[in-house]
Amino acid sequence: MAIRNIVKKGDEILNKRCKEVKEINRKILELLDDMAETMYEGNGVGLAAPQVGILKRIAVIDVGDGLIELINPVITETEGEQIETEGCLSIPGVYGKVKRPQRVVVEYLNRAGEKVRTEGTGLKAVCICHELDHLDGVLFDEKVIEFVELDNDEKENE
Ligand code: NI
């Protein structure tokens, strides 16, 4: 496992649409491992492959209830709405309120190549939406309703 460099806003790779993963090979598994390590190192709750310079539809999430590795994720259900403050490891120091669904269902392949689904509410729903946006080249600051200043102890990075 290795910590990878996080691509920062301004690099056009963050604005590109990622390609589907065709085969879950050793390189993909290594990428998943590295992304998780990089996310934890950055105290993030999510990280998408383009943030480490790879244009593939892969993201990792951990909002405190365990690591989820998403390959070719698709949101299949949404419900309600919430407005919460988000941040992003690719846009350090910037935080803002974004409107997201309160609940989402996401279908994806796990590392074994099995099609699985996960439901997320609250922060987990926010995180799933934020990371999937990255896979379509969309950064959260484009969706911010209001930018906010946060104290250090309140920060959480996606
Ligand atoms: Ni992000």
CSV table of N, CA, C and O and ligand atoms in Angstrom, one decimal, residues 46-48 51 86-91 130-131 134 138-140 157-158, ligand 1:
chain,number,residue,atom,x,y,z
A,46,GLY,N,-14.1,10.3,2.2
A,46,GLY,CA,-14.3,9.8,0.9
A,46,GLY,C,-13.2,10.2,0.0
A,46,GLY,O,-12.6,11.3,0.2
A,47,LEU,N,-13.0,9.4,-1.1
A,47,LEU,CA,-12.0,9.8,-2.1
A,47,LEU,C,-12.3,9.1,-3.4
A,47,LEU,O,-12.7,8.0,-3.4
A,48,ALA,N,-12.2,9.9,-4.5
A,48,ALA,CA,-12.6,9.3,-5.8
A,48,ALA,C,-11.3,9.2,-6.6
A,48,ALA,O,-10.3,10.0,-6.4
A,51,GLN,N,-9.1,12.0,-8.0
A,51,GLN,CA,-8.4,12.8,-7.0
A,51,GLN,C,-7.0,12.2,-6.8
A,51,GLN,O,-6.1,12.9,-6.2
A,86,GLU,N,-19.9,20.7,3.3
A,86,GLU,CA,-19.0,19.8,2.7
A,86,GLU,C,-17.6,20.4,2.5
A,86,GLU,O,-17.5,21.7,2.5
A,87,GLY,N,-16.6,19.6,2.4
A,87,GLY,CA,-15.3,20.0,2.0
A,87,GLY,C,-14.8,18.9,1.1
A,87,GLY,O,-15.4,18.0,0.8
A,88,CYS,N,-13.5,19.1,0.6
A,88,CYS,CA,-13.0,18.2,-0.4
A,88,CYS,C,-11.5,18.2,-0.2
A,88,CYS,O,-10.9,19.3,-0.2
A,89,LEU,N,-10.8,17.0,-0.2
A,89,LEU,CA,-9.4,16.9,-0.1
A,89,LEU,C,-8.7,17.6,-1.3
A,89,LEU,O,-7.5,18.0,-1.2
A,90,SER,N,-9.4,17.8,-2.4
A,90,SER,CA,-8.8,18.5,-3.6
A,90,SER,C,-9.0,20.0,-3.6
A,90,SER,O,-8.5,20.7,-4.4
A,91,ILE,N,-9.8,20.5,-2.6
A,91,ILE,CA,-10.0,21.9,-2.5
A,91,ILE,C,-9.8,22.3,-1.0
A,91,ILE,O,-10.7,22.6,-0.3
A,130,HIS,N,-21.3,13.1,-3.3
A,130,HIS,CA,-20.1,13.9,-3.5
A,130,HIS,C,-19.0,13.1,-4.3
A,130,HIS,O,-18.5,13.6,-5.3
A,131,GLU,N,-18.8,11.9,-3.9
A,131,GLU,CA,-17.8,11.1,-4.6
A,131,GLU,C,-18.2,10.7,-6.0
A,131,GLU,O,-17.4,10.7,-7.0
A,134,HIS,N,-17.6,13.4,-8.4
A,134,HIS,CA,-16.2,13.5,-8.9
A,134,HIS,C,-16.0,12.6,-10.1
A,134,HIS,O,-15.2,12.9,-11.0
A,138,VAL,N,-17.4,16.6,-11.6
A,138,VAL,CA,-18.1,17.7,-10.9
A,138,VAL,C,-17.5,17.9,-9.5
A,138,VAL,O,-17.4,16.9,-8.7
A,139,LEU,N,-17.1,19.1,-9.2
A,139,LEU,CA,-16.6,19.4,-7.8
A,139,LEU,C,-17.7,20.1,-7.0
A,139,LEU,O,-18.5,20.8,-7.5
A,140,PHE,N,-17.6,19.8,-5.7
A,140,PHE,CA,-18.7,20.3,-4.8
A,140,PHE,C,-18.9,21.8,-4.8
A,140,PHE,O,-20.0,22.3,-4.6
A,157,ASN,N,-13.3,16.3,5.6
A,157,ASN,CA,-13.0,16.4,4.2
A,157,ASN,C,-13.6,15.2,3.4
A,157,ASN,O,-13.5,14.1,3.8
A,158,GLU,N,-14.1,15.6,2.3
A,158,GLU,CA,-14.6,14.6,1.4
A,158,GLU,C,-13.8,14.7,0.1
A,158,GLU,O,-14.1,14.0,-0.9
B,1,NI,NI,-14.1,15.7,-3.0
